XYZ file of C-alpha atoms in Angstrom:
435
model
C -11.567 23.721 -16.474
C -13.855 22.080 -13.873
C -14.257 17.981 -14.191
C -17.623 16.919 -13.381
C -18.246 13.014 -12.976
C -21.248 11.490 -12.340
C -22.433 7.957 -11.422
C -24.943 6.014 -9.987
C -23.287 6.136 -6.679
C -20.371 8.029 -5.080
C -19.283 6.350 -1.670
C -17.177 9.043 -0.282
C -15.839 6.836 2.851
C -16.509 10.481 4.457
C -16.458 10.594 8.291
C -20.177 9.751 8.176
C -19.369 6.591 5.404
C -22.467 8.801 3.171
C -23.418 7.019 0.061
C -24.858 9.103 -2.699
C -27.373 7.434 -4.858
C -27.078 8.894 -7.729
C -23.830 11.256 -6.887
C -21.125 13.320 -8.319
C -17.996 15.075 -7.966
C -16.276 17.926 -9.318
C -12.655 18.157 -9.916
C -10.568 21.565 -10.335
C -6.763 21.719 -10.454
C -6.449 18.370 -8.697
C -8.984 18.571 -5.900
C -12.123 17.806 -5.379
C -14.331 20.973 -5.522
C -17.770 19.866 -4.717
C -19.768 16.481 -3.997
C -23.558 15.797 -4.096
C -26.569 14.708 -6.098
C -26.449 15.747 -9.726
C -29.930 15.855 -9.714
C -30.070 19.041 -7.371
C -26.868 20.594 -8.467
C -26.724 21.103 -12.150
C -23.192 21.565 -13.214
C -22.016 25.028 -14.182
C -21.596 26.395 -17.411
C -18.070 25.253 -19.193
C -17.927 22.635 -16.781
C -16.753 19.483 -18.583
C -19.627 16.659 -17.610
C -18.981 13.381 -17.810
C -22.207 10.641 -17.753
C -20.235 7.617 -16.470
C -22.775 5.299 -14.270
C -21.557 2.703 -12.705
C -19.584 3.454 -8.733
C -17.551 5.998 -7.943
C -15.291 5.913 -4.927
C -11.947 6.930 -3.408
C -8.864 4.916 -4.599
C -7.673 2.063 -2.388
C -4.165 2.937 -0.069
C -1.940 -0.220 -0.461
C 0.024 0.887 2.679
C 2.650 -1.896 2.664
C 4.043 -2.976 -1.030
C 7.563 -4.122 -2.648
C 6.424 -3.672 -5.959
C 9.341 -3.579 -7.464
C 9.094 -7.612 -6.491
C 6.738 -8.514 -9.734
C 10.522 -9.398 -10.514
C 10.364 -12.649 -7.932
C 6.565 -12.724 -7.969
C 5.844 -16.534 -6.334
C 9.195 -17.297 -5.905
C 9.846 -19.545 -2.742
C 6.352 -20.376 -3.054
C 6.095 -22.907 0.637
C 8.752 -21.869 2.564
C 8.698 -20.164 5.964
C 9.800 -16.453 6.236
C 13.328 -17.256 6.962
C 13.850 -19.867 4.428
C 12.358 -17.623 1.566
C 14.284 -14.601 2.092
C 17.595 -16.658 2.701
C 17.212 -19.158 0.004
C 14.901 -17.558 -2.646
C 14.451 -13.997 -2.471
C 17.817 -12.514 -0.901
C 19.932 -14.508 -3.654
C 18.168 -13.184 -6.519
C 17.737 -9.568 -5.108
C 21.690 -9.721 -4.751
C 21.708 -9.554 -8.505
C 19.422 -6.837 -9.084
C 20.004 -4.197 -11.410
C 18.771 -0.466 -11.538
C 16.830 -0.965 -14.744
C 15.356 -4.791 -13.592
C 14.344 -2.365 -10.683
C 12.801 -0.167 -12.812
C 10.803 -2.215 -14.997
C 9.466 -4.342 -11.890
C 8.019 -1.219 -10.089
C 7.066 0.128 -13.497
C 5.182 -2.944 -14.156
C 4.038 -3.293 -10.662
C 2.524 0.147 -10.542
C 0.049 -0.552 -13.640
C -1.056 -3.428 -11.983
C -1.993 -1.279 -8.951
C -3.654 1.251 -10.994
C -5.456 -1.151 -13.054
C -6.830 -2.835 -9.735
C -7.395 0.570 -8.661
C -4.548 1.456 -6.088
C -3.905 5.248 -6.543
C -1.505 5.147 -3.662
C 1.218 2.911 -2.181
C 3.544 3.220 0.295
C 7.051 1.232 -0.640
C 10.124 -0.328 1.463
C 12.444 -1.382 -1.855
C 16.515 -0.722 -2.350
C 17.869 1.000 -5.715
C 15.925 4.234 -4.594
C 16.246 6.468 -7.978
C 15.288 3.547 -10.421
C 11.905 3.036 -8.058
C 11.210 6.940 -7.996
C 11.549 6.992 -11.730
C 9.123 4.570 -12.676
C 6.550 5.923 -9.431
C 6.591 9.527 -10.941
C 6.020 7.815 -14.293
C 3.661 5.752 -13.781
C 1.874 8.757 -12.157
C 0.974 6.690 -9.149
C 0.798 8.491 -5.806
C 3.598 6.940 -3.673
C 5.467 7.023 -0.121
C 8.529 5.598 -0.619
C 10.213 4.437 2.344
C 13.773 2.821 0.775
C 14.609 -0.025 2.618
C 17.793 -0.231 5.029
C 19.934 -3.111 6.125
C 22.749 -4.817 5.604
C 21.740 -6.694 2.661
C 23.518 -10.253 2.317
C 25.881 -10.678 -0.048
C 25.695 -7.390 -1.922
C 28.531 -5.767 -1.214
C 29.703 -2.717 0.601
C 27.683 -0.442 -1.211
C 24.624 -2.391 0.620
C 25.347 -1.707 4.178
C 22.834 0.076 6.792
C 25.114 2.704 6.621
C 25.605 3.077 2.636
C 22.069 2.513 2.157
C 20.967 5.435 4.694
C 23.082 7.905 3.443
C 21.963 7.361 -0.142
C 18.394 7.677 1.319
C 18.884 10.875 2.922
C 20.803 12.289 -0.121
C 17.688 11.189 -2.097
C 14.927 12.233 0.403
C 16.618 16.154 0.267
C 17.277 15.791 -3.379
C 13.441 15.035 -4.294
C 11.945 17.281 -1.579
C 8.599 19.158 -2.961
C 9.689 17.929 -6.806
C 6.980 15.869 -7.225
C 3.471 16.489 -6.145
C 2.554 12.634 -6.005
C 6.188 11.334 -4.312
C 7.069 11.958 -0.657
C 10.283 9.920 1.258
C 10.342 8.102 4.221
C 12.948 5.811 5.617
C 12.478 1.899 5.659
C 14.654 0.335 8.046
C 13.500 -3.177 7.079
C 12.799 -5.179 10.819
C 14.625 -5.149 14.621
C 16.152 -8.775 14.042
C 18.183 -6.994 10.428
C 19.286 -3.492 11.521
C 21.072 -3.541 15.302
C 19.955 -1.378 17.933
C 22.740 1.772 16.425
C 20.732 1.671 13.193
C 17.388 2.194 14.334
C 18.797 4.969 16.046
C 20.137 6.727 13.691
C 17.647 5.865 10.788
C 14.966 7.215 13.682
C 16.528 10.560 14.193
C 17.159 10.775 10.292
C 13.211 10.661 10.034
C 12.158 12.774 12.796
C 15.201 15.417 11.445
C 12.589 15.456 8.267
C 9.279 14.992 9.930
C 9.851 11.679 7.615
C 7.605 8.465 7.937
C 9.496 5.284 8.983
C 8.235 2.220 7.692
C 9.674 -0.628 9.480
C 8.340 -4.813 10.048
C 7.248 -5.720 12.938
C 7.022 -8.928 14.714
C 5.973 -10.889 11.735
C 6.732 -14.367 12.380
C 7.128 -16.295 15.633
C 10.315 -16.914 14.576
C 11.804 -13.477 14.072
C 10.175 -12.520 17.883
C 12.412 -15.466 19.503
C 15.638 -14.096 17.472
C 14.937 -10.417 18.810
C 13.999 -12.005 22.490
C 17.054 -14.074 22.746
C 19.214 -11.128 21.081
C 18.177 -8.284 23.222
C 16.007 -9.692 26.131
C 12.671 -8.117 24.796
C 10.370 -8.024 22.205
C 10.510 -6.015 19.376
C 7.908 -3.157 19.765
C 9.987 -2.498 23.891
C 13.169 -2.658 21.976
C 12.114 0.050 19.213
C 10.521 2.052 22.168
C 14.203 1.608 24.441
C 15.821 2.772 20.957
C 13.867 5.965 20.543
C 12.387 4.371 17.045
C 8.612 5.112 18.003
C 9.030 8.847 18.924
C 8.734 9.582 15.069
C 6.116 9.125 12.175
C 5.982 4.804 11.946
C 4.172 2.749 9.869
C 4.639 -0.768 11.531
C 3.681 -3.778 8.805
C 2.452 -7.039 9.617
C 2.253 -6.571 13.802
C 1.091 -10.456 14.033
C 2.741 -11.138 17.472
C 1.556 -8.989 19.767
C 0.880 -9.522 23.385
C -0.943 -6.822 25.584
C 2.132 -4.642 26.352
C 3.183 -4.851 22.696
C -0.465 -3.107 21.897
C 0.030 -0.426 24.513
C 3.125 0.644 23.041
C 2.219 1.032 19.768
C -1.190 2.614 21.373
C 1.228 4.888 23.397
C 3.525 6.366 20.649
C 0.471 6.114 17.939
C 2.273 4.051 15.741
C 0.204 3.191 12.837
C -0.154 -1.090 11.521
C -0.543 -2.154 7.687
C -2.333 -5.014 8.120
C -1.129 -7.519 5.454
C -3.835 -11.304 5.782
C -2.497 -12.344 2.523
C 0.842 -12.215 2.628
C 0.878 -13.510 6.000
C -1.298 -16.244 5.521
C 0.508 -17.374 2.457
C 3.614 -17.823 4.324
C 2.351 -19.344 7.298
C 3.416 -16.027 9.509
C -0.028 -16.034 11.504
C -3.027 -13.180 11.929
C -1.955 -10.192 13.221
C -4.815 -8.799 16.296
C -7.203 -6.781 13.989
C -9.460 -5.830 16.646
C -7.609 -5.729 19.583
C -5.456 -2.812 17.459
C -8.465 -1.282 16.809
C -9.951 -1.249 19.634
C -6.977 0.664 20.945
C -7.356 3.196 18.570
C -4.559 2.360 16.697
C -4.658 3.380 13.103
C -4.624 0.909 10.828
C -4.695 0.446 6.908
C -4.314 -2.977 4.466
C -1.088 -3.806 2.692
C -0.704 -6.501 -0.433
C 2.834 -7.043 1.007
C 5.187 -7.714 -1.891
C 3.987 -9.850 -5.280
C 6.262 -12.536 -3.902
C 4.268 -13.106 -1.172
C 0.989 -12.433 -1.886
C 0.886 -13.179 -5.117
C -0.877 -10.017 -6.960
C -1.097 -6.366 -5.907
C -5.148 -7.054 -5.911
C -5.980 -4.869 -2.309
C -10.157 -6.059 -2.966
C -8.501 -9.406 -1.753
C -6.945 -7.979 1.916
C -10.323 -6.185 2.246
C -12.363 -9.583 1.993
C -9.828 -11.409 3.904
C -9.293 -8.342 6.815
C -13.105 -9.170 7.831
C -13.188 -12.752 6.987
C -10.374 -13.224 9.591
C -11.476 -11.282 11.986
C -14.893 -12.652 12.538
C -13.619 -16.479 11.707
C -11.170 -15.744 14.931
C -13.354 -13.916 17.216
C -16.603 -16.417 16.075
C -19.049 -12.971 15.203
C -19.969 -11.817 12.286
C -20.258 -8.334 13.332
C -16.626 -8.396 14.480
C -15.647 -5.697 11.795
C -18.484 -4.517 9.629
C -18.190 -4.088 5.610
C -17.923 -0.439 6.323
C -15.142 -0.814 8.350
C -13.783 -2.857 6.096
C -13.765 -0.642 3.251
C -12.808 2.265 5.720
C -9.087 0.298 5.705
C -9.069 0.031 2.487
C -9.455 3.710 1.402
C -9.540 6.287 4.445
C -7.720 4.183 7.035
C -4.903 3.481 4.596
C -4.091 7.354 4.172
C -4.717 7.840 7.889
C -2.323 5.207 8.362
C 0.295 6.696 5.942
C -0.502 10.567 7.632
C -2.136 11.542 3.943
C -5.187 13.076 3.040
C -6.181 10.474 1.009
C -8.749 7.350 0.809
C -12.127 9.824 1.431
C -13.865 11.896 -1.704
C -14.794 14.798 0.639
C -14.472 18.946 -0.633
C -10.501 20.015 -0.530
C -8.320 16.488 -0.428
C -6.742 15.305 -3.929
C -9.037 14.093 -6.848
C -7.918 10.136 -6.343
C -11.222 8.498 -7.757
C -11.707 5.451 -9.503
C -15.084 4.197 -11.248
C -16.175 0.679 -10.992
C -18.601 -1.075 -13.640
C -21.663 -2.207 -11.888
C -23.005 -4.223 -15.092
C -21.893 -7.212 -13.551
C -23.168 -10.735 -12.010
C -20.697 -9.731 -8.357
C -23.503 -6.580 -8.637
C -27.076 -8.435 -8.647
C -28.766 -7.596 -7.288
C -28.464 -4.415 -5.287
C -31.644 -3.373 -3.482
C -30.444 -1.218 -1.665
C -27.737 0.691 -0.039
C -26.341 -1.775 2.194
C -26.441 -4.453 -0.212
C -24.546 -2.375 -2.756
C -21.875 -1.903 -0.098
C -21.572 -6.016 0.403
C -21.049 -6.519 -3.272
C -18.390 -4.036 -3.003
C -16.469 -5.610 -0.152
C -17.305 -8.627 -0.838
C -17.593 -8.978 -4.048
C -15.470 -6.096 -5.595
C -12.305 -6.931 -8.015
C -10.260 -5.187 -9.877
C -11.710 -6.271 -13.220
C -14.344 -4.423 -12.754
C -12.220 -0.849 -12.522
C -12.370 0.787 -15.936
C -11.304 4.638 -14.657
C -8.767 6.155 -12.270
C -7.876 9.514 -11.803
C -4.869 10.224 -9.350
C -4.713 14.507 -8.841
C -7.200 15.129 -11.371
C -5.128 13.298 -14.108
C -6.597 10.223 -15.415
C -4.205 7.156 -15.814
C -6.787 4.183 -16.496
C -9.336 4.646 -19.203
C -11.854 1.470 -20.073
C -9.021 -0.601 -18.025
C -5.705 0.133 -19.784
C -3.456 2.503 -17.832
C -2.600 5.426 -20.310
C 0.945 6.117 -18.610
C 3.200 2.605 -19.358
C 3.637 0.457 -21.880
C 1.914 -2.284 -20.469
C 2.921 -4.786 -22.787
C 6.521 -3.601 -22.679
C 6.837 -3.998 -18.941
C 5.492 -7.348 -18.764
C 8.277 -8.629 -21.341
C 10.903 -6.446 -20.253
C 10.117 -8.460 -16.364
C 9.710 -11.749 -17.586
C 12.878 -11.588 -19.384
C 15.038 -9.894 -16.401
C 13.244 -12.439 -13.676
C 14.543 -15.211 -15.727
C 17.992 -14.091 -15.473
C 17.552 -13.395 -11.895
C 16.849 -16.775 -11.325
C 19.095 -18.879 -13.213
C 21.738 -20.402 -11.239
């Protein structure tokens, strides 16, 4: 059966950014059959229509998340990098069960969907709990499990242990699930040594495997790995082999100009993460100078710890907003290129064929309401496109379909318990954080 939904405009973030006023889309077996203007394409007999109005456009790509974090969301609220993994978010992750695991990314994963996420790529330990809820929730995910030697969890929570349960888990799930694919996630160059990254490195490329790793977040972090190893971070993955691979890098705040070339060299893509780094004082990572070296980029919400919400309209407001505020021009990265890393830069980014509504690449779609004050006026194309960067929030998603399949209808996801998760977290984070 063909799916035919049609609004009052479709932006398909297509290579041309077109913007269809009215528009529509037609969904068979999971992909997107046909685009265009209702108007001059009547829909075929026995094709299911449905009338919805409002906006229609790809789902956002939340290309950096620990969702399973909804768990610890604002703990440490104030402290530095260092301080809040050491002293808040380390100690209570040491305690972490498989099923608080589960019911964090479970939980995390409606918010996403509500806000209209339809894909996230995740760095989080206790790898089968995390795919669980993912292929429940019926999110589409790359999971990158994270890898290091996790303090004060035991010998089960080495690099080591932790690699060879991803591995086991990355050829146990391979082409199982049509919205899941593995990565590796060793977690930063100051946490795994140099004999880690090597061997996590040639574990992804063995697989043709992304490798999501953090880069040169803080300040702080780039001294440790200068003093440790007598160059940055970005030389020291290159002089390991690390960027030969698929790699996501997250954060990238502090860069210099040989930092850029290398990850301009070995096309390394950035999730750029403003709110997460701005919370904790990190810094603003070079928007524009990565762009301007053709680096791919995408946005990331970071971890609800940090951030505080999985709400990506927020990182595509504040992506722009810093980037003219620190160059002093408004034109230093348009609203189109704004929503460009929010949707098709994001599964550029992640090396999926995701974040555009064009003919042949998966049915993720969401519909927005329009019947709201952030939307008037809108007189015209352009101005529709402001209120969506601008003024866009994830209240005003009532629809999502991720494949085809439809998983939020009038704003309640159809897949989880909604209500269930939330208690289920608030009464595992309080045990988590009692002393």
């Amino acid at each position: 059966m063909t799916l035919r939904l049609e609004a009052d405009a479709v932006f398909t973030v297509d290579g041309s950014d077109t913007i269809l006023t009215p528009g529509a889309l037609e969904i068979e077996d999971g992909l997107i059959s046909w685009i265009g203007d209702p108007w001059q394409v009547p829909a075929a007999s026995g094709t299911e229509v449905r009338r919805l109005g409002g906006l229609l456009m790809p789902g956002l790509v939340n290309c950096h998340g620990h969702t399973p974090m909804t768990l610890l969301r604002s703990a440490g609220d104030g402290l530095p990098l260092d301080r809040w993994l050491h002293e808040s978010i380390w100690p209570r992750e040491a305690r972490l069960e498989d099923e608080d695991v589960y019911w964090g990314m479970l939980l995390g994963a409606t918010e996403l969907l509500c806000n209209g996420v339809t894909t996230t790529c995740e760095q989080y330990r206790h790898p089968s709990p995390v795919v669980e809820a993912v292929v429940e929730a019926g999110i589409r995910a790359m999971y990158t499990p994270a890898i290091f030697d996790v303090p004060d969890a035991g010998p089960d929570n080495t690099w080591e242990a932790l690699l060879h349960t991803a591995c086991d888990l990355a050829d146990a799930v391979v082409g199982k699930h049509e919205r899941l694919q593995m990565g590796f996630g060793p977690h930063a160059a100051y946490t795994v040594p140099p004999e880690g990254l090597r061997t996590i490195a040639a574990e992804a490329r063995a697989r043709d495997a992304l490798l999501q790793i953090h880069l040169s977040e803080t300040a702080a972090e780039c001294q440790v790995v200068q003093d440790r190893y007598g160059m940055s971070a970005p030389a020291l993955l290159a002089s390991e082999g690390v960027l030969e691979g698929r790699v996501l890098a997250a954060h990238a705040v502090w860069l210099d100009d040989a930092d850029l070339a290398l990850l301009a060299e070995h096309d390394v893509a950035v999730a750029h993460c403003p709110g997460s780094n701005g919370k904790l004082g990190s810094g603003i990572a070079p928007l524009r100078a990565l762009l301007d070296r053709g680096v791919r980029v995408g946005l990331g919400t970071d971890g609800p710890a940090s951030n505080d919400d999985l709400h990506l309209w927020d990182e595509m407001r504040l992506a722009p907003l810093l980037a003219r505020a620190v160059a002093g021009d408004p034109d230093a990265l348009s609203s189109a290129a704004a929503l460009r890393l929010a949707t098709r830069g994001g599964g550029e980014a992640l090396g999926l064929p995701v974040g555009s509504l064009e003919v042949g690449r998966p049915a993720d779609v969401i519909r927005l309401r329009t019947d709201d004050v952030r939307f008037s006026p809108s007189l015209n194309d352009n101005e529709l496109l402001g209120h969506l960067v601008w003024a866009g929030a994830g209240y005003l998603v009532t629809d999502v379909w991720v494949g085809g399949s439809q998983v939020v209808e009038n704003g309640q996801c159809t897949t989880v318990d909604s209500d269930r998760a939330r208690a289920e977290v608030g009464r595992r984070a309080r045990r988590l954080a009692a002393v």
